[in-house]
mmCIF file of C-alpha atoms and ligand atoms in Angstrom:
data_model
loop_
_atom_site.group_PDB
_atom_site.id
_atom_site.type_symbol
_atom_site.label_atom_id
_atom_site.label_comp_id
_atom_site.label_asym_id
_atom_site.label_seq_id
_atom_site.Cartn_x
_atom_site.Cartn_y
_atom_site.Cartn_z
ATOM 1 C CA MET A 573 1.930 37.698 -29.555
ATOM 2 C CA ASP A 574 -1.394 36.467 -29.452
ATOM 3 C CA LEU A 575 -2.116 32.651 -30.919
ATOM 4 C CA SER A 576 -5.837 33.567 -31.429
ATOM 5 C CA ASN A 577 -4.866 35.767 -34.284
ATOM 6 C CA CYS A 578 -1.570 33.444 -35.620
ATOM 7 C CA ARG A 579 -1.245 31.765 -38.597
ATOM 8 C CA ALA A 580 0.699 28.224 -37.408
ATOM 9 C CA VAL A 581 2.999 26.188 -38.802
ATOM 10 C CA VAL A 582 4.288 23.077 -37.574
ATOM 11 C CA THR A 583 6.047 20.680 -38.173
ATOM 12 C CA GLY A 584 5.785 17.010 -37.362
ATOM 13 C CA GLY A 585 2.071 17.747 -36.384
ATOM 14 C CA ALA A 586 0.411 14.269 -37.387
ATOM 15 C CA SER A 587 1.334 12.641 -34.482
ATOM 16 C CA GLY A 588 2.189 12.657 -30.499
ATOM 17 C CA LEU A 589 3.717 16.768 -29.592
ATOM 18 C CA GLY A 590 2.717 18.290 -33.013
ATOM 19 C CA ALA A 591 -0.265 16.886 -32.812
ATOM 20 C CA ALA A 592 -1.329 18.073 -29.900
ATOM 21 C CA THR A 593 0.598 21.206 -30.555
ATOM 22 C CA ALA A 594 -1.638 21.752 -34.032
ATOM 23 C CA ALA A 595 -4.675 21.251 -31.361
ATOM 24 C CA HIS A 596 -3.924 23.417 -28.790
ATOM 25 C CA PHE A 597 -3.566 26.396 -30.914
ATOM 26 C CA ARG A 598 -6.316 25.359 -33.373
ATOM 27 C CA ASP A 599 -7.925 25.793 -29.864
ATOM 28 C CA LEU A 600 -7.172 29.064 -28.436
ATOM 29 C CA GLY A 601 -8.356 30.196 -32.975
ATOM 30 C CA ALA A 602 -4.926 30.101 -34.720
ATOM 31 C CA GLN A 603 -4.311 29.331 -38.201
ATOM 32 C CA VAL A 604 -2.375 26.108 -38.459
ATOM 33 C CA THR A 605 -1.008 24.371 -41.266
ATOM 34 C CA VAL A 606 0.437 20.762 -40.400
ATOM 35 C CA LEU A 607 3.559 19.690 -42.924
ATOM 36 C CA ASP A 608 4.305 15.798 -41.888
ATOM 37 C CA ARG A 609 5.574 13.454 -44.429
ATOM 38 C CA ASP A 610 2.593 11.109 -43.520
ATOM 39 C CA PRO A 611 0.088 11.738 -46.252
ATOM 40 C CA ALA A 612 -2.470 9.737 -43.437
ATOM 41 C CA GLY A 613 -2.233 13.176 -40.677
ATOM 42 C CA ALA A 614 -4.051 14.439 -43.310
ATOM 43 C CA GLU A 615 -7.341 13.543 -41.758
ATOM 44 C CA GLY A 616 -6.372 13.891 -37.865
ATOM 45 C CA ALA A 617 -5.497 17.699 -39.375
ATOM 46 C CA ALA A 618 -8.790 18.128 -40.970
ATOM 47 C CA ALA A 619 -10.335 17.196 -38.265
ATOM 48 C CA ILE A 620 -9.056 19.877 -36.381
ATOM 49 C CA GLY A 621 -9.688 22.285 -39.354
ATOM 50 C CA ALA A 622 -5.646 22.664 -40.229
ATOM 51 C CA HIS A 623 -4.319 22.782 -43.477
ATOM 52 C CA TYR A 624 -2.282 19.875 -44.202
ATOM 53 C CA ALA A 625 1.029 20.080 -46.470
ATOM 54 C CA VAL A 626 2.318 16.965 -47.583
ATOM 55 C CA THR A 627 6.743 18.033 -46.544
ATOM 56 C CA ASP A 628 9.260 15.828 -45.413
ATOM 57 C CA VAL A 629 11.456 18.650 -43.820
ATOM 58 C CA THR A 630 15.178 17.796 -45.507
ATOM 59 C CA ASP A 631 13.661 18.171 -48.716
ATOM 60 C CA GLU A 632 13.559 22.015 -49.629
ATOM 61 C CA ALA A 633 11.629 21.997 -53.031
ATOM 62 C CA SER A 634 8.991 20.253 -50.321
ATOM 63 C CA VAL A 635 9.710 22.695 -47.401
ATOM 64 C CA THR A 636 9.071 25.491 -50.575
ATOM 65 C CA ALA A 637 6.045 24.534 -51.275
ATOM 66 C CA ALA A 638 4.230 23.290 -48.003
ATOM 67 C CA LEU A 639 5.165 26.316 -46.987
ATOM 68 C CA ASP A 640 3.891 29.127 -49.744
ATOM 69 C CA HIS A 641 0.660 26.504 -49.641
ATOM 70 C CA ALA A 642 0.724 27.364 -45.794
ATOM 71 C CA VAL A 643 0.802 30.936 -47.360
ATOM 72 C CA ALA A 644 -2.043 30.600 -49.812
ATOM 73 C CA ARG A 645 -4.527 28.986 -47.756
ATOM 74 C CA MET A 646 -3.610 31.736 -44.122
ATOM 75 C CA GLY A 647 -2.150 34.463 -46.138
ATOM 76 C CA GLY A 648 0.903 35.074 -43.816
ATOM 77 C CA ILE A 649 3.323 33.371 -41.176
ATOM 78 C CA ASP A 650 3.629 34.289 -37.796
ATOM 79 C CA VAL A 651 4.669 30.816 -36.111
ATOM 80 C CA CYS A 652 6.387 27.881 -37.318
ATOM 81 C CA VAL A 653 6.951 24.480 -34.635
ATOM 82 C CA ASN A 654 9.266 21.908 -35.627
ATOM 83 C CA CYS A 655 8.356 19.109 -34.165
ATOM 84 C CA ALA A 656 9.227 16.402 -37.037
ATOM 85 C CA GLY A 657 11.644 14.006 -35.507
ATOM 86 C CA VAL A 658 13.382 10.750 -35.461
ATOM 87 C CA VAL A 659 15.108 8.476 -32.804
ATOM 88 C CA VAL A 660 17.709 5.740 -32.749
ATOM 89 C CA GLY A 661 18.929 3.629 -30.443
ATOM 90 C CA GLU A 662 22.050 2.070 -31.364
ATOM 91 C CA LYS A 663 25.667 2.415 -29.180
ATOM 92 C CA THR A 664 28.558 3.877 -31.446
ATOM 93 C CA LEU A 665 30.126 0.331 -31.115
ATOM 94 C CA GLY A 666 28.326 -2.662 -30.300
ATOM 95 C CA ARG A 667 27.938 -6.368 -30.662
ATOM 96 C CA ASP A 668 27.001 -5.429 -34.799
ATOM 97 C CA GLY A 669 29.820 -3.096 -35.608
ATOM 98 C CA PRO A 670 30.268 0.244 -35.401
ATOM 99 C CA HIS A 671 26.974 1.841 -35.379
ATOM 100 C CA ARG A 672 25.914 2.560 -38.871
ATOM 101 C CA LEU A 673 26.925 5.669 -40.218
ATOM 102 C CA ASP A 674 23.493 6.368 -42.449
ATOM 103 C CA SER A 675 21.986 5.844 -39.564
ATOM 104 C CA PHE A 676 23.448 9.075 -38.057
ATOM 105 C CA ARG A 677 23.025 11.094 -40.415
ATOM 106 C CA ARG A 678 19.680 10.509 -40.613
ATOM 107 C CA THR A 679 18.913 10.960 -37.708
ATOM 108 C CA ILE A 680 20.975 14.049 -37.840
ATOM 109 C CA GLU A 681 19.236 15.220 -41.298
ATOM 110 C CA VAL A 682 16.024 15.609 -40.041
ATOM 111 C CA ASN A 683 16.433 17.203 -37.156
ATOM 112 C CA LEU A 684 18.816 19.376 -37.337
ATOM 113 C CA ILE A 685 18.642 20.221 -41.095
ATOM 114 C CA GLY A 686 15.489 19.509 -41.481
ATOM 115 C CA SER A 687 14.206 21.784 -38.379
ATOM 116 C CA PHE A 688 17.344 24.352 -39.962
ATOM 117 C CA ASN A 689 15.945 24.067 -43.003
ATOM 118 C CA VAL A 690 11.880 24.841 -42.267
ATOM 119 C CA LEU A 691 12.866 27.463 -39.655
ATOM 120 C CA ARG A 692 15.215 29.202 -42.057
ATOM 121 C CA LEU A 693 12.091 30.073 -45.041
ATOM 122 C CA ALA A 694 9.402 29.967 -42.154
ATOM 123 C CA ALA A 695 11.451 33.444 -41.752
ATOM 124 C CA GLU A 696 11.871 34.819 -44.751
ATOM 125 C CA ARG A 697 7.897 34.865 -45.036
ATOM 126 C CA MET A 698 7.839 35.914 -41.467
ATOM 127 C CA ALA A 699 10.320 38.945 -43.145
ATOM 128 C CA ALA A 700 7.475 40.185 -44.964
ATOM 129 C CA ASN A 701 4.711 40.163 -42.693
ATOM 130 C CA GLY A 702 6.225 44.201 -42.509
ATOM 131 C CA ARG A 703 5.739 44.591 -38.150
ATOM 132 C CA ALA A 704 7.542 45.203 -34.686
ATOM 133 C CA GLN A 705 6.823 41.944 -34.023
ATOM 134 C CA ASN A 706 6.749 40.122 -37.071
ATOM 135 C CA GLY A 707 7.046 36.276 -35.776
ATOM 136 C CA VAL A 708 7.748 32.674 -33.214
ATOM 137 C CA ILE A 709 10.265 30.100 -33.943
ATOM 138 C CA VAL A 710 9.946 27.230 -32.031
ATOM 139 C CA ASN A 711 12.462 24.543 -31.482
ATOM 140 C CA THR A 712 11.820 21.153 -30.089
ATOM 141 C CA ALA A 713 15.477 19.739 -27.929
ATOM 142 C CA SER A 714 15.454 16.816 -25.742
ATOM 143 C CA ILE A 715 16.884 16.629 -22.630
ATOM 144 C CA ALA A 716 19.095 13.835 -24.858
ATOM 145 C CA ALA A 717 20.462 17.303 -25.512
ATOM 146 C CA PHE A 718 21.374 17.891 -22.268
ATOM 147 C CA ASP A 719 22.259 13.823 -20.867
ATOM 148 C CA GLY A 720 21.631 11.445 -23.620
ATOM 149 C CA GLN A 721 22.101 7.796 -22.809
ATOM 150 C CA LYS A 722 24.005 4.575 -24.516
ATOM 151 C CA GLY A 723 22.589 4.972 -28.179
ATOM 152 C CA GLN A 724 21.713 7.777 -28.076
ATOM 153 C CA ALA A 725 25.110 9.540 -29.606
ATOM 154 C CA ALA A 726 22.928 10.368 -32.799
ATOM 155 C CA TYR A 727 20.696 11.538 -31.317
ATOM 156 C CA ALA A 728 21.355 13.544 -28.664
ATOM 157 C CA ALA A 729 23.829 15.001 -31.413
ATOM 158 C CA SER A 730 20.484 16.531 -33.551
ATOM 159 C CA LYS A 731 18.842 17.148 -29.691
ATOM 160 C CA ALA A 732 21.981 18.445 -28.338
ATOM 161 C CA ALA A 733 22.998 21.008 -31.777
ATOM 162 C CA ILE A 734 19.009 22.568 -31.289
ATOM 163 C CA ALA A 735 20.003 23.743 -28.246
ATOM 164 C CA GLY A 736 23.076 24.859 -29.505
ATOM 165 C CA MET A 737 22.356 27.424 -32.022
ATOM 166 C CA THR A 738 18.883 29.156 -29.729
ATOM 167 C CA LEU A 739 21.584 31.205 -29.136
ATOM 168 C CA PRO A 740 21.900 32.874 -32.229
ATOM 169 C CA LEU A 741 18.887 32.255 -34.342
ATOM 170 C CA ALA A 742 17.712 34.827 -32.156
ATOM 171 C CA ARG A 743 20.639 37.033 -32.341
ATOM 172 C CA ASP A 744 20.229 36.513 -36.214
ATOM 173 C CA LEU A 745 17.321 37.151 -37.109
ATOM 174 C CA ALA A 746 16.219 40.452 -34.244
ATOM 175 C CA GLY A 747 16.577 42.249 -36.927
ATOM 176 C CA GLN A 748 13.545 40.667 -38.497
ATOM 177 C CA GLY A 749 11.639 40.626 -35.689
ATOM 178 C CA ILE A 750 11.750 37.044 -34.472
ATOM 179 C CA ARG A 751 11.981 35.533 -31.240
ATOM 180 C CA VAL A 752 13.410 31.920 -31.323
ATOM 181 C CA CYS A 753 13.380 29.406 -28.276
ATOM 182 C CA ALA A 754 12.994 26.033 -27.936
ATOM 183 C CA ILE A 755 11.418 22.837 -25.817
ATOM 184 C CA ALA A 756 13.633 19.924 -24.542
ATOM 185 C CA PRO A 757 10.673 17.719 -23.229
ATOM 186 C CA GLY A 758 11.867 14.595 -20.924
ATOM 187 C CA ILE A 759 9.873 11.905 -22.216
ATOM 188 C CA PHE A 760 5.680 12.207 -23.818
ATOM 189 C CA GLY A 761 3.995 9.429 -23.972
ATOM 190 C CA THR A 762 3.373 10.382 -28.031
ATOM 191 C CA PRO A 763 2.447 6.887 -30.012
ATOM 192 C CA MET A 764 5.931 6.696 -29.866
ATOM 193 C CA LEU A 765 6.265 6.128 -25.853
ATOM 194 C CA LYS A 766 3.344 4.231 -25.979
ATOM 195 C CA GLY A 767 4.074 1.489 -28.342
ATOM 196 C CA LEU A 768 6.844 0.518 -25.870
ATOM 197 C CA PRO A 769 5.004 -2.139 -23.612
ATOM 198 C CA ALA A 770 4.029 -1.216 -20.141
ATOM 199 C CA GLU A 771 6.416 -2.115 -18.215
ATOM 200 C CA VAL A 772 8.257 -0.428 -20.065
ATOM 201 C CA GLN A 773 6.586 2.507 -19.520
ATOM 202 C CA ASP A 774 6.020 2.587 -16.032
ATOM 203 C CA SER A 775 10.359 2.181 -15.354
ATOM 204 C CA LEU A 776 10.370 5.332 -17.589
ATOM 205 C CA ALA A 777 8.187 6.878 -15.767
ATOM 206 C CA ALA A 778 9.845 5.977 -12.041
ATOM 207 C CA GLU A 779 12.597 7.642 -13.489
ATOM 208 C CA VAL A 780 10.824 11.370 -13.815
ATOM 209 C CA THR A 781 11.400 13.402 -9.945
ATOM 210 C CA PHE A 782 7.834 14.767 -9.397
ATOM 211 C CA PRO A 783 5.369 13.368 -11.405
ATOM 212 C CA LYS A 784 6.431 10.196 -11.594
ATOM 213 C CA ARG A 785 4.188 9.657 -14.841
ATOM 214 C CA LEU A 786 4.792 10.613 -18.585
ATOM 215 C CA GLY A 787 4.837 13.708 -19.609
ATOM 216 C CA ASP A 788 0.611 14.366 -21.536
ATOM 217 C CA PRO A 789 1.203 16.435 -25.436
ATOM 218 C CA THR A 790 -0.660 18.641 -24.655
ATOM 219 C CA GLU A 791 1.829 20.285 -21.698
ATOM 220 C CA PHE A 792 3.697 20.233 -24.723
ATOM 221 C CA ALA A 793 0.971 21.914 -26.585
ATOM 222 C CA ARG A 794 0.354 24.348 -24.270
ATOM 223 C CA THR A 795 4.784 25.496 -23.373
ATOM 224 C CA CYS A 796 4.449 26.257 -26.884
ATOM 225 C CA ALA A 797 1.606 29.143 -26.943
ATOM 226 C CA PHE A 798 3.484 30.009 -23.950
ATOM 227 C CA ILE A 799 6.708 30.856 -26.095
ATOM 228 C CA VAL A 800 4.792 32.757 -28.188
ATOM 229 C CA GLN A 801 2.153 34.514 -25.523
ATOM 230 C CA ASN A 802 5.369 36.343 -23.690
ATOM 231 C CA ASP A 803 7.989 38.525 -26.242
ATOM 232 C CA TYR A 804 10.127 38.683 -23.212
ATOM 233 C CA LEU A 805 10.691 34.372 -24.099
ATOM 234 C CA ASN A 806 14.241 34.752 -26.690
ATOM 235 C CA GLY A 807 16.793 32.425 -27.485
ATOM 236 C CA GLU A 808 16.318 29.512 -23.950
ATOM 237 C CA THR A 809 16.014 26.265 -24.142
ATOM 238 C CA ILE A 810 13.180 25.474 -21.099
ATOM 239 C CA ARG A 811 13.150 21.550 -20.281
ATOM 240 C CA VAL A 812 9.663 20.665 -19.109
ATOM 241 C CA ASP A 813 10.500 17.295 -17.827
ATOM 242 C CA GLY A 814 9.004 16.359 -14.123
ATOM 243 C CA ALA A 815 13.286 17.383 -13.218
ATOM 244 C CA LEU A 816 13.911 14.053 -15.227
ATOM 245 C CA ARG A 817 18.190 13.871 -14.887
ATOM 246 C CA MET A 818 18.511 10.926 -17.338
ATOM 247 C CA ARG A 819 21.107 8.738 -16.146
HETATM 248 N N1 LIG B 316 7.959 12.069 -26.778
HETATM 249 C C1 LIG B 316 9.035 12.286 -26.437
HETATM 250 O O1 LIG B 316 9.084 12.060 -25.463
HETATM 251 C C2 LIG B 316 10.073 12.670 -26.980
HETATM 252 C C3 LIG B 316 11.031 13.723 -25.864
HETATM 253 C C4 LIG B 316 11.853 14.236 -26.216
HETATM 254 C C5 LIG B 316 12.232 15.149 -26.797
HETATM 255 N N2 LIG B 316 10.800 14.819 -27.874
HETATM 256 C C6 LIG B 316 10.934 14.817 -29.908
HETATM 257 O O2 LIG B 316 9.618 15.302 -29.927
HETATM 258 C C7 LIG B 316 9.011 15.280 -31.270
HETATM 259 C C8 LIG B 316 8.389 14.937 -31.601
HETATM 260 O O3 LIG B 316 8.163 13.162 -31.014
HETATM 261 P P1 LIG B 316 6.913 12.921 -30.841
HETATM 262 O O4 LIG B 316 6.989 11.618 -30.026
HETATM 263 O O5 LIG B 316 5.702 13.875 -30.697
HETATM 264 O O6 LIG B 316 6.977 11.376 -32.426
HETATM 265 P P2 LIG B 316 6.157 11.086 -33.521
HETATM 266 O O7 LIG B 316 7.153 10.003 -33.944
HETATM 267 O O8 LIG B 316 4.777 10.772 -31.841
HETATM 268 O O9 LIG B 316 5.721 12.117 -34.855
HETATM 269 C C9 LIG B 316 6.605 12.689 -34.647
HETATM 270 C C10 LIG B 316 6.587 12.937 -36.396
HETATM 271 O O10 LIG B 316 7.451 13.281 -37.187
HETATM 272 C C11 LIG B 316 7.435 12.896 -38.877
HETATM 273 N N3 LIG B 316 8.256 13.083 -39.786
HETATM 274 C C12 LIG B 316 9.421 12.355 -38.891
HETATM 275 N N4 LIG B 316 10.186 12.817 -39.925
HETATM 276 C C13 LIG B 316 9.595 13.505 -40.800
HETATM 277 C C14 LIG B 316 10.497 14.097 -42.172
HETATM 278 N N5 LIG B 316 11.442 14.091 -42.551
HETATM 279 N N6 LIG B 316 9.035 15.203 -42.742
HETATM 280 C C15 LIG B 316 8.496 15.726 -41.897
HETATM 281 N N7 LIG B 316 7.851 14.712 -41.375
HETATM 282 C C16 LIG B 316 8.234 13.681 -40.008
HETATM 283 C C17 LIG B 316 7.037 11.494 -38.772
HETATM 284 O O11 LIG B 316 5.626 11.392 -39.590
HETATM 285 C C18 LIG B 316 5.472 12.844 -37.167
HETATM 286 O O12 LIG B 316 3.718 12.953 -37.897
HETATM 287 C C19 LIG B 316 10.535 14.700 -32.089
HETATM 288 O O13 LIG B 316 12.325 15.356 -32.679
HETATM 289 C C20 LIG B 316 11.217 14.039 -30.867
HETATM 290 O O14 LIG B 316 12.129 13.399 -31.134
HETATM 291 C C21 LIG B 316 10.228 13.652 -27.981
#
């Protein structure tokens, strides 16, 4: 699919990987609508010439309104990138007792159900494009989907489910001319990680096989663009991690 003519929605686009993707897509000529729960993201979106809709990805009415807004502004939707997500670190049985059920549930709710909520409603709008190839969906997993660490039961479960649904989604949506892939990033230098002390960032970077550094969000964004542009990529989860294998 030619990105320069695309109309893309990017969730979580107020920050980090989503913001880098929205900016890269704009650089390549795509129209972009950013969907994020953070109202403060509107300014950054305006600065790159993207539309913005304050959205809670877990809420059906909120996502419906946001996608309707995107269609009204851009004339349709061809690409949906799901980057909205949250991270928790909590052991199954820790010093303070068992894992909180509400934090486990919330992680699944945002990372998994939120992504599914957006993509199912975006797919409905893509199908209306009426072409041989109607759209591309890119979800964000994590290498924690495959080698989650201590304290990552909730996060890893949410991301393993993203990877696990990639193939059935591709099969479900093939008849509508929609491709579905996921990206499993390693450790990227987003605001979330940049907030950690420098020595923690350095020790994380030292675990990466090569190159020994955090991933740059633009490297994630370029992988999204590659997936959109390569029509034969479908049903696959791509690791982008400098060969990091977490222990
Ligand atoms: N940064 C990394 O190293 C890394 C590694 C692997 C996977 N990921 C995944 O990549 C995605 C983006 O991560 P990031 O590092 O850019 O994080 P980030 O915190 O910088 O950005 C996440 C964005 O999601 C938004 N968001 C959260 N909950 C939302 C909701 N309910 N509705 C709408 N928007 C919501 C936030 O407002 C924020 O703008 C996440 O799914 C994360 O799990 C990140």
